[in-house]
Amino acid sequence: MNNDFLVTRRRAIKLGFGMFAGGVGAVTTSKTIVLNHQIQVLDNPNRKFSISGNFSLKERAAAKGLMYGAAIQYSQLSSDKELANIVKHECRVLVPEWELKWHVGKKPLRPSPYNFDFTRADWMANFAKTHGLLLRGHTLVWHESLPPWFKSTVNRQNAKQFLERHIKTVVKRYAGKIHSWDVVNEAIDTSDHRSDGLRTTPWLKLLGPNYIDLAFRLAAESDPQALLVYNDFGLDYDTPQNEAKRTAVLKLLERLKSQGTPIHALGIQAHLSPNRNFNPKKLRQFLRDVASLELKIMITEMDVKDKKLPLDIVVRDRIIAGLYEDYLAAALDEQAVIAVINWGLSDRYTWLSEFQPRRDQAPVRPLPFDTKMQRKLAWNAIARSFDQAPER
Ligand code: G3I
């Protein structure tokens, strides 16, 4: 067994695998050694993530012609002054995490088939305007967060009307105030085995594959200024699934462009995970292929799942920072990339706490600020990525 796999007892304990360091059985030990190996490969104690100057992420991004921002919920932004202050200081772009979806939370945008409740979305738009933030709309057409009344109300005969009314009403209300819209979200799922790679969503079943083109045309008609984005996840790694998805997304974008669909950008969510094969060359080639379609690219929902990382915060933060920096080094090398958006800004509020909790119940640490709103190494990593990015 070469040195790579040799995990010293001391290091195994340090990495928080103390109970395995004693090795309770060959299988456990070998699994631990493999996991430790993966972690060892990811963790470089010599990486310091040093930064110069005292500029915010917003300022460092702007210096290279980029935008930085975050997705935040109304309930967090309207009640947490500390959070609001770092949003104002660090972000150029604000994305309502819930408030422009059809139906999430206690006061949803679409409480009933013929009504809209813009209270919270208006508050978010006003916050953005007041503090000079660009507003990003998420999302007009998605298979998730559909209202409870949707299934029993929307059918093949009226689906086009419902889609048209939703997009026209919502997009026109914020016309001129929205930097970009995620017009269609997560429409590709190659595991559904369709030749076009489309996910069999309610919208596909009701309207057929052209629902995507229709949604973009309605959005363009309603706000000619907004950048219109197709947004998706699972595009980041050198795995068969991600490769298949990149191919299917590229085919969709090519098809839309060839039929004159008013689409302007691809949104890559970049919900990263440490236990995958990150191949910067693969990602870079994909970005080059998207850019060759004369599309811009936005990193739209960046965070790092840390559920399989060691408990040790020093090691965990260093690994997470390394993942941020390595990913952004590849992504920002592509001139068509215009923005980096985190899905949340502080570990105090992240969807991963609930959706991807750690087995040891330790708080997750996916974002640039910790629960005390202090900058973390992930913040340094993003800052360094902007500082080292080529100017747009
Ligand atoms: O808080 C309520 C709880 O009181 C209620 O009992 C429960 C069951 O209805 O719902 C809880 O609210 C949930 C909320 O997360 C808090 O956990 C909502 O139903 C649930 O829809 C919501 O999930 C959001 C999800 O999108 C679906 O809209 C997440 O907050 C949000 O971070 C996530 O964001 C998505 C992007 O929009 C698209 N890309 C992936 C990303 C992460 O999944």
Coordinates of N, CA and C in Angstrom, one line a residue, residues 35 40 52 55 60 62 71 94 96 99 134 185 190 193 220 229 234 248 255 266 269 273 278 286 296 338 365 388:
L35 N -11.8 6.9 2.7 CA -12.5 8.2 3.0 C -11.4 9.2 3.4
Q40 N -7.8 13.5 2.6 CA -6.4 13.9 2.6 C -6.1 14.6 1.2
S52 N -5.2 40.3 0.0 CA -4.7 41.7 0.3 C -5.8 42.7 0.2
F55 N -11.1 45.0 0.7 CA -12.3 45.3 -0.2 C -13.4 44.2 0.0
R60 N -14.4 43.6 -5.1 CA -13.4 42.8 -5.8 C -14.0 42.2 -7.1
A62 N -16.5 43.6 -8.9 CA -16.7 44.8 -9.8 C -15.3 45.2 -10.5
A71 N -28.6 34.7 -2.5 CA -30.0 34.4 -2.4 C -30.4 34.5 -0.9
L94 N -29.1 40.7 -5.4 CA -30.0 40.0 -4.4 C -31.0 39.1 -5.1
P96 N -34.3 36.8 -4.3 CA -35.3 36.3 -3.3 C -35.3 34.8 -3.3
E99 N -39.5 34.2 -2.6 CA -40.6 35.1 -2.8 C -41.1 35.3 -4.2
L134 N -28.8 44.9 -7.5 CA -29.6 44.4 -8.6 C -30.4 43.3 -8.2
N185 N -36.3 26.6 -14.7 CA -35.4 26.0 -13.8 C -35.4 24.5 -13.8
T190 N -31.7 13.6 -17.3 CA -31.4 12.5 -18.3 C -31.8 11.2 -17.8
H193 N -34.8 9.5 -19.3 CA -34.6 8.7 -20.6 C -35.3 9.2 -21.8
A220 N -39.7 37.7 -22.4 CA -39.0 38.7 -23.2 C -40.0 39.8 -23.6
V229 N -32.6 33.7 -18.4 CA -31.6 32.6 -18.1 C -32.3 31.3 -18.0
G234 N -26.1 20.1 -11.3 CA -25.5 18.9 -11.7 C -24.7 19.0 -13.0
A248 N -26.9 17.2 -22.5 CA -28.3 17.4 -22.7 C -28.6 18.9 -22.6
R255 N -30.7 24.0 -29.4 CA -32.1 24.0 -30.0 C -32.8 25.3 -29.8
L266 N -26.9 31.0 -19.5 CA -27.1 29.7 -18.7 C -26.8 30.0 -17.3
Q269 N -26.0 26.3 -11.2 CA -26.3 26.4 -9.8 C -25.0 26.2 -8.9
S273 N -20.0 19.6 -4.0 CA -19.8 18.5 -3.0 C -18.4 18.0 -3.0
F278 N -13.7 16.5 -9.4 CA -13.7 17.8 -10.0 C -12.6 17.9 -11.1
F286 N -16.9 22.9 -21.1 CA -18.4 23.0 -21.1 C -18.7 24.5 -21.2
K296 N -24.3 34.3 -22.2 CA -23.5 34.6 -21.0 C -23.7 33.4 -20.0
I338 N -20.4 36.1 -15.9 CA -20.6 37.5 -15.5 C -20.9 37.7 -14.1
R365 N -21.3 24.2 7.3 CA -20.5 25.4 7.1 C -20.3 25.7 5.6
Q388 N -7.9 37.2 -8.8 CA -7.1 36.5 -9.8 C -7.8 36.3 -11.1

